[in-house]
Short mmCIF file of C-alpha atoms in Angstrom, two decimals:
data_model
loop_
_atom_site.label_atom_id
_atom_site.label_comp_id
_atom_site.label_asym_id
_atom_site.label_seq_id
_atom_site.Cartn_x
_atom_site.Cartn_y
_atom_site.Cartn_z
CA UNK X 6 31.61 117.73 56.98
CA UNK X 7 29.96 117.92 60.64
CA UNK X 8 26.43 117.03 61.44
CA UNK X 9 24.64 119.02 64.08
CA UNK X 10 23.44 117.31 67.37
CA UNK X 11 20.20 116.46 68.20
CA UNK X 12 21.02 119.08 71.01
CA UNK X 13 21.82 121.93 68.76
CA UNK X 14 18.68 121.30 66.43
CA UNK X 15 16.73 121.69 69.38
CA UNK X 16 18.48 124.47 71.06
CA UNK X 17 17.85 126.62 67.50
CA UNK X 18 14.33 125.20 67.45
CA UNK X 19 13.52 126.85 70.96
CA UNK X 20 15.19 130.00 69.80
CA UNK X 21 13.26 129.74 66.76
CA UNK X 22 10.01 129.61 68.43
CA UNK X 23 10.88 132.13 71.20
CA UNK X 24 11.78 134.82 68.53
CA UNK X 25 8.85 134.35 66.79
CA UNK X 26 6.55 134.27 69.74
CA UNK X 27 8.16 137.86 70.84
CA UNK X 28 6.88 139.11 67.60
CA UNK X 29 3.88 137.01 66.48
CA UNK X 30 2.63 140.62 65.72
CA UNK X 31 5.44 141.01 62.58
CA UNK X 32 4.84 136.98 61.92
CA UNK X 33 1.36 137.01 61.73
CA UNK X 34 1.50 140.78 59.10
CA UNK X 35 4.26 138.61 57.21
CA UNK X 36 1.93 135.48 57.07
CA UNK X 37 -1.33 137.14 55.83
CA UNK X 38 0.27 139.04 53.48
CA UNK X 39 2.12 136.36 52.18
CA UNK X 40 -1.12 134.18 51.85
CA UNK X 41 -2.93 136.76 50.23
CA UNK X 42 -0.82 137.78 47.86
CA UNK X 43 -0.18 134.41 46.70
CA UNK X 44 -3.77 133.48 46.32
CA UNK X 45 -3.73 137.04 44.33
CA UNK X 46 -1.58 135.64 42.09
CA UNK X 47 -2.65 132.12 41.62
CA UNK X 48 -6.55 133.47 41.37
CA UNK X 49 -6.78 136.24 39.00
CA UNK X 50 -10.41 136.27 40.22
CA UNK X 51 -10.30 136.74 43.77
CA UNK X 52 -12.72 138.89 45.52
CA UNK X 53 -11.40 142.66 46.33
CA UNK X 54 -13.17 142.47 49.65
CA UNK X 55 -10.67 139.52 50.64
CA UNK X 56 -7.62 141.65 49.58
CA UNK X 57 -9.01 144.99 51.14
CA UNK X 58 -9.69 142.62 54.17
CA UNK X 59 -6.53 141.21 54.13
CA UNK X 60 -4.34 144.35 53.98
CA UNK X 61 -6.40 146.23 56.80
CA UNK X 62 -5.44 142.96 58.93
CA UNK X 63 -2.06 143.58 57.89
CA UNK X 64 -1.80 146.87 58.92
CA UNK X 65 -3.59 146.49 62.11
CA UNK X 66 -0.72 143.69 62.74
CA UNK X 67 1.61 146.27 62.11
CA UNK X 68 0.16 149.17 64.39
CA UNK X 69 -0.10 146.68 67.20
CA UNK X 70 3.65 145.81 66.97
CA UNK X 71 4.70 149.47 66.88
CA UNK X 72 2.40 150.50 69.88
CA UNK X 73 4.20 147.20 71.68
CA UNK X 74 7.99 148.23 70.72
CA UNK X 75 6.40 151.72 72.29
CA UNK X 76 5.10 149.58 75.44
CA UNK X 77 8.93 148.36 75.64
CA UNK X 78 10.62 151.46 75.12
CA UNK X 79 9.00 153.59 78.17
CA UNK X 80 9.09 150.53 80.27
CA UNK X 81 12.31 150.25 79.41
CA UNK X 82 13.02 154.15 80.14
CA UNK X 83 11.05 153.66 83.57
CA UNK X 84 13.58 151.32 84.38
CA UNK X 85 16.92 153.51 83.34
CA UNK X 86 15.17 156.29 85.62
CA UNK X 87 14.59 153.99 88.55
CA UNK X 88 18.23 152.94 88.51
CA UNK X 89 19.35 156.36 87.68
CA UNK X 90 17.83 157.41 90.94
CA UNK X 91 18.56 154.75 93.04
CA UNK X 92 22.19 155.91 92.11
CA UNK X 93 21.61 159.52 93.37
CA UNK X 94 20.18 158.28 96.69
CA UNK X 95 23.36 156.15 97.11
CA UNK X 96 25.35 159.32 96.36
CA UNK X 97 23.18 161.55 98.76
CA UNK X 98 24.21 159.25 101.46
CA UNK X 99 27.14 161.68 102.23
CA UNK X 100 26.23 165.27 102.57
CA UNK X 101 28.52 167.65 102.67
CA UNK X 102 29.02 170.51 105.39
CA UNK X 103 30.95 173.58 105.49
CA UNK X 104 30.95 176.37 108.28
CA UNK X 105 28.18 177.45 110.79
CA UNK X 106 26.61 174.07 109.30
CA UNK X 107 28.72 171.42 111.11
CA UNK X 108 27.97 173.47 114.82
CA UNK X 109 24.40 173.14 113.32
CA UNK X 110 24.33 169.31 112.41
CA UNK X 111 26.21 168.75 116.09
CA UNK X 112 23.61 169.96 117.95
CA UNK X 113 21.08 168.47 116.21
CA UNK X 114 22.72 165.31 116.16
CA UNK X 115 22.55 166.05 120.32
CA UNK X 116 18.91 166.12 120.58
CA UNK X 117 17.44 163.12 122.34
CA UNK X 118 20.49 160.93 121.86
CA UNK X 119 20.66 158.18 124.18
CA UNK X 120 24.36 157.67 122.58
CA UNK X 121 27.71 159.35 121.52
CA UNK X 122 30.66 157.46 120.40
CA UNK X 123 33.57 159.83 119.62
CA UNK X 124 36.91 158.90 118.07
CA UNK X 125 39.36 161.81 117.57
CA UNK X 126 43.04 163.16 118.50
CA UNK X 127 42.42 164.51 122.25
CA UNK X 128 38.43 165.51 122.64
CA UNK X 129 38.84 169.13 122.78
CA UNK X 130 35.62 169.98 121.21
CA UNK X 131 34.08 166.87 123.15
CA UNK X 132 35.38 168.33 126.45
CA UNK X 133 33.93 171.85 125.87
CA UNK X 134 30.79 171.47 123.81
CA UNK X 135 29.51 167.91 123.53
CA UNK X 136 29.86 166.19 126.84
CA UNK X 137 28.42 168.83 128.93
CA UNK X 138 25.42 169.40 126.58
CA UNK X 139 24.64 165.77 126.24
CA UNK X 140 24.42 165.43 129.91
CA UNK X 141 22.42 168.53 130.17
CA UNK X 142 20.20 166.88 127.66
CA UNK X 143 19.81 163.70 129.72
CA UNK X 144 18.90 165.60 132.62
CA UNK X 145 16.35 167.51 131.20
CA UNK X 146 14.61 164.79 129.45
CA UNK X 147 15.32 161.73 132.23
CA UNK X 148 16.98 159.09 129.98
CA UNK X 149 19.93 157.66 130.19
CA UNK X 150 23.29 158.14 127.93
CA UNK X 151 25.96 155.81 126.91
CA UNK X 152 29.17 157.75 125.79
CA UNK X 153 32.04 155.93 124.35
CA UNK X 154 35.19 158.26 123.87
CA UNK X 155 38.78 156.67 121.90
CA UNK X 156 41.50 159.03 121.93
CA UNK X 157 45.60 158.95 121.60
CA UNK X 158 46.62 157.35 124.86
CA UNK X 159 48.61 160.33 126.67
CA UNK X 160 51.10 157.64 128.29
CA UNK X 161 52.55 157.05 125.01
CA UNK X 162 55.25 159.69 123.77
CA UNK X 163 55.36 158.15 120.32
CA UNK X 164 51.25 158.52 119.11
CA UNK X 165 51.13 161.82 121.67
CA UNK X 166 54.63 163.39 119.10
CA UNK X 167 52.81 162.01 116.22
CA UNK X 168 49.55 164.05 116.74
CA UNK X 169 51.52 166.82 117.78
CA UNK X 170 53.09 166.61 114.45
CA UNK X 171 50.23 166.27 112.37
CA UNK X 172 48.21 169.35 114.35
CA UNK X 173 51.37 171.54 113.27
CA UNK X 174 51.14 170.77 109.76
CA UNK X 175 47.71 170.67 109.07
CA UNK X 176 46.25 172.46 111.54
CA UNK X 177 48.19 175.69 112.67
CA UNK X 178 47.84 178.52 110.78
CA UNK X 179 44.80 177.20 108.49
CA UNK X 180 42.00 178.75 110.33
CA UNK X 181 41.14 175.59 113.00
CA UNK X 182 41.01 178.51 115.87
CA UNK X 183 43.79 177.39 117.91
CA UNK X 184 46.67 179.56 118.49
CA UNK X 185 48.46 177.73 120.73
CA UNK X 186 51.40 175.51 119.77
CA UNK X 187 50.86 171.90 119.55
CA UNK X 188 53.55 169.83 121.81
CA UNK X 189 53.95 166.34 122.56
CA UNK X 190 53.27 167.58 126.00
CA UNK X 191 50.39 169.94 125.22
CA UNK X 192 48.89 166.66 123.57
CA UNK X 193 49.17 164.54 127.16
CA UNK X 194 47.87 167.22 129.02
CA UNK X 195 44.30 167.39 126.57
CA UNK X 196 44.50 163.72 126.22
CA UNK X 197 43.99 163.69 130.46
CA UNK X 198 41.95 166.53 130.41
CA UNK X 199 39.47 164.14 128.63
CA UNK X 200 40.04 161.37 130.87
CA UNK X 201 39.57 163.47 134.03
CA UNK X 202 36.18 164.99 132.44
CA UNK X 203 35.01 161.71 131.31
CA UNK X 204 35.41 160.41 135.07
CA UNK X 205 34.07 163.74 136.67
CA UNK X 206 30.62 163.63 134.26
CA UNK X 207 30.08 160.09 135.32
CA UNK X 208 30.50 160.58 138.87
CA UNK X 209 27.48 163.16 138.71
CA UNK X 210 25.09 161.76 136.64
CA UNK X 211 23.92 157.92 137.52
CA UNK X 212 22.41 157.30 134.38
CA UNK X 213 25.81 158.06 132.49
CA UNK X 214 27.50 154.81 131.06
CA UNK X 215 30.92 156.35 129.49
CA UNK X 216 33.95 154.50 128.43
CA UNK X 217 37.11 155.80 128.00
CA UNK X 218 39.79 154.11 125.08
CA UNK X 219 43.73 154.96 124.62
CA UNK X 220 44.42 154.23 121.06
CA UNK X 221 48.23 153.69 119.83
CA UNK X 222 47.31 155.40 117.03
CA UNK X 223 47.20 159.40 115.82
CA UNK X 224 44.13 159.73 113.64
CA UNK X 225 43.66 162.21 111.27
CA UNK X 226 39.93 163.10 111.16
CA UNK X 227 37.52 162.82 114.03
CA UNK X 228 34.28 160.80 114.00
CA UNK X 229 31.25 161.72 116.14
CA UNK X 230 28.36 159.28 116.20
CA UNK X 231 24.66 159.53 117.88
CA UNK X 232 21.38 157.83 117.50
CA UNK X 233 20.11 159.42 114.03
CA UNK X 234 23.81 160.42 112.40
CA UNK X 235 27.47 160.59 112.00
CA UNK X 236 29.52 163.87 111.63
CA UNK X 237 33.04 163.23 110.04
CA UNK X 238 35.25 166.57 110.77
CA UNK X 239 38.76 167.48 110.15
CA UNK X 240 41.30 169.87 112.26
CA UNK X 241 40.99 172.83 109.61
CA UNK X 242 37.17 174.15 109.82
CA UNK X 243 38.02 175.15 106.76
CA UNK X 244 37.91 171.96 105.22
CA UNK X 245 34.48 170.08 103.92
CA UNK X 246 33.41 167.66 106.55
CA UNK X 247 30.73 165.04 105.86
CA UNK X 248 26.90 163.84 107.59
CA UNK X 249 26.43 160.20 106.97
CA UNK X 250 22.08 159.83 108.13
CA UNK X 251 21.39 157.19 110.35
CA UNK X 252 18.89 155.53 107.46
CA UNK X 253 22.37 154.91 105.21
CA UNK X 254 24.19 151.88 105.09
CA UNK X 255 27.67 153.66 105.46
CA UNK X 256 26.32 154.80 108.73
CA UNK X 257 26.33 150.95 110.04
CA UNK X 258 29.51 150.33 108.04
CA UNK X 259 31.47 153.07 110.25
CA UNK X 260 29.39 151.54 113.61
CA UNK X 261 31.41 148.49 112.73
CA UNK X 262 34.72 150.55 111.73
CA UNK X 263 34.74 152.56 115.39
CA UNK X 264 33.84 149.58 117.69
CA UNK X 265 36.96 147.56 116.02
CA UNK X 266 39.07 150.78 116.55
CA UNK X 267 38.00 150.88 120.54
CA UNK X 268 38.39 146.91 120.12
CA UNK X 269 42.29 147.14 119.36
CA UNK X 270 42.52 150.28 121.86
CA UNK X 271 43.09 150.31 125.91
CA UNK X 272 40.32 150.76 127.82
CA UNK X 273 39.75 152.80 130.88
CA UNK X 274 38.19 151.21 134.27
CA UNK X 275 36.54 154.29 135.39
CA UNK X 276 34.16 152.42 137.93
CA UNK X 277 36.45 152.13 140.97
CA UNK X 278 37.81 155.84 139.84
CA UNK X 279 38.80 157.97 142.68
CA UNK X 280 35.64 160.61 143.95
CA UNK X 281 36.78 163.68 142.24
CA UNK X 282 35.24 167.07 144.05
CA UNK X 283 32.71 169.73 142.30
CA UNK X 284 36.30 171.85 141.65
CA UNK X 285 39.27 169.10 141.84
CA UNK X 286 42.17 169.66 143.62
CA UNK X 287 45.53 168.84 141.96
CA UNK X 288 45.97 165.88 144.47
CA UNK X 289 43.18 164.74 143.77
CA UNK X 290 43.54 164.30 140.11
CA UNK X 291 47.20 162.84 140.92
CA UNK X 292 45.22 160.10 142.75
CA UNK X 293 42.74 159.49 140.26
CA UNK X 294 45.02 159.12 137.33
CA UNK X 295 47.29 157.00 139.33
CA UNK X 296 43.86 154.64 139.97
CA UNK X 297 43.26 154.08 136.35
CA UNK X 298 46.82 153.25 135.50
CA UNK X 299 47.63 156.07 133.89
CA UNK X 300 50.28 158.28 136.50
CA UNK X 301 51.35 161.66 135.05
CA UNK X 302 55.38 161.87 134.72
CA UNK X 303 57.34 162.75 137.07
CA UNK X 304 57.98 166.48 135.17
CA UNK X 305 54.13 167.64 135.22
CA UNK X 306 54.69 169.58 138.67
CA UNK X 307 51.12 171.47 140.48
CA UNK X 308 50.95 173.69 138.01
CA UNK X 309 51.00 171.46 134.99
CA UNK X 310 48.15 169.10 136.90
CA UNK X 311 46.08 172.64 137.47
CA UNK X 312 46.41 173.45 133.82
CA UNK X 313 44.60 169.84 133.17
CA UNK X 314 42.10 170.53 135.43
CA UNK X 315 41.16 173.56 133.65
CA UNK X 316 41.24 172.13 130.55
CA UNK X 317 39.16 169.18 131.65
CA UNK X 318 36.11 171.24 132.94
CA UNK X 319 36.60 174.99 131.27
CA UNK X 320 37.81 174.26 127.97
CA UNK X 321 36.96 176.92 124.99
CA UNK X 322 35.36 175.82 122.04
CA UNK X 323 37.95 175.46 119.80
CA UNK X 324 36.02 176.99 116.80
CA UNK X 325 33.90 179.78 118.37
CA UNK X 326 34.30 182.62 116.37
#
């Protein structure tokens, strides 16, 4: 036969007094009415005052401990709620957008930004919607603007196909606006149009900090960043995209995410860029692009290099309707 421990006498000694000091309320009805009743017993003569006494003490024992269970259960209620909604807020940190509402969460996402970091296919929309209007917003109030732009690197045939691909099967023919076909080459010829608008923007407005990075790699949604939120679109407008507020924690997690991405990506040198002229020439985009590193091939005759041009400082909003 085993012998408890000292240790495990003691241990159910604590438990034993813990228990009963959680309901010294049931102990103390128990107690009394244990007490009286015995004395009941053993003293046929005992006073009826002492019993009546005695059983309104146990009852008032017993009305305590049910209004404390009570005390328990909403407190502990309070505390399913609290969690409960602490669990909504973390769900609420994604809306959802659908329609006129991602134009609408855009431009207020524009308003008084002193930042924009962009990582997408080739900037179309960048080109003809956000760049311009977040200049014209930092001329109008005076402050400066930081702009940090990571698209496919147009030099590379491989992630230029690869986007091309990917536009083709997800995004012709679903609604995203775009008629045209996407090529490999129609790809290089955006991808420069951004790189040539990036560099013209700076070279008018001083207060204009704006990096350009070539990433290896086609991406399949596009990520658009400023001071107070983050809009998360796709190709197909038809498609739900997603608003991440600046007060969430997935909004940090994703400021981390996009500076790794521009981390592993090429970056532009756009400081010692070539002066580029309120309407650029076609030579002068040659020289500009053969400045950064980044020479167009040897096929892209006048024409082509006009066509960039265009697309650099007229492009269409891809999703006006």
């Amino acid at each position: 036969m085993t012998r408890s421990t000292p240790q495990g006498a003691g241990h159910r000694l604590e438990e034993s007094i813990a228990w009963a000091v959680r309901n010294a309320d049931g102990v103390v009805a128990i107690g009394v009415a244990l007490v009286v009743g015995l004395m009941d017993v053993l003293d046929q003569h005992m006073d009826n005052n002492i019993v009546s006494g005695a059983t309104l003490l146990v009852l008032a024992a017993l009305v305590f401990g049910s209004l404390t269970e009570r005390r328990r259960r909403v407190t502990d209620i309070r505390a399913a709620t609290e969690g409960t909604s602490r669990a909504i807020e973390d769900l609420a940190m994604v809306r959802t957008l659908s329609g006129a509402e991602v134009a609408q969460a855009h431009e207020r996402a524009r308003r008084d930004t002193t930042r924009w970091v962009f990582k997408g296919g080739t900037g179309t929309y960048l080109r003809a919607v956000t760049l311009p209007q977040c200049v014209l917003e930092a001329q109008r109030q005076r402050h400066s603007l930081s702009m940090k732009i990571d698209i496919v690197d147009p030099a590379d045939d491989q992630v230029c196909g690869a986007y091309a691909r990917f536009r083709r099967t997800f995004g012709q023919g679903h609604g995203d606006g775009d008629l045209a076909e996407w090529t490999t080459e129609r790809t290089r010829k955006e991808a420069y149009a951004t790189v040539v608008a990036a560099t013209w923007y700076r070279q008018r407005l001083d207060t204009l900090e704006i990096d350009v990075h070539l990433s290896s790699v086609a991406p399949a949604l596009r990520f658009d960043l400023s001071d107070n939120c983050l809009i998360i679109t796709q190709d197909d407008p038809r498609r739900v995209s997603l608003l991440v507020a600046r007060d969430r924690p997935l909004y940090d997690y994703y400021v981390t995410e996009l500076h790794q991405s521009r981390e592993q990506s090429h970056k532009l040198d756009l400081r010692d860029a070539t002066p580029l002229g309120d309407e650029p020439t076609v030579d002068e985009v040659r020289r500009l692009l053969d400045r950064l590193g980044l020479p167009l091939p040897t096929s892209f005759t006048d024409p082509d290099v006009a066509d960039i041009i265009d697309k650099a400082l007229h492009a269409e909003d891809p999703y006006r309707r």
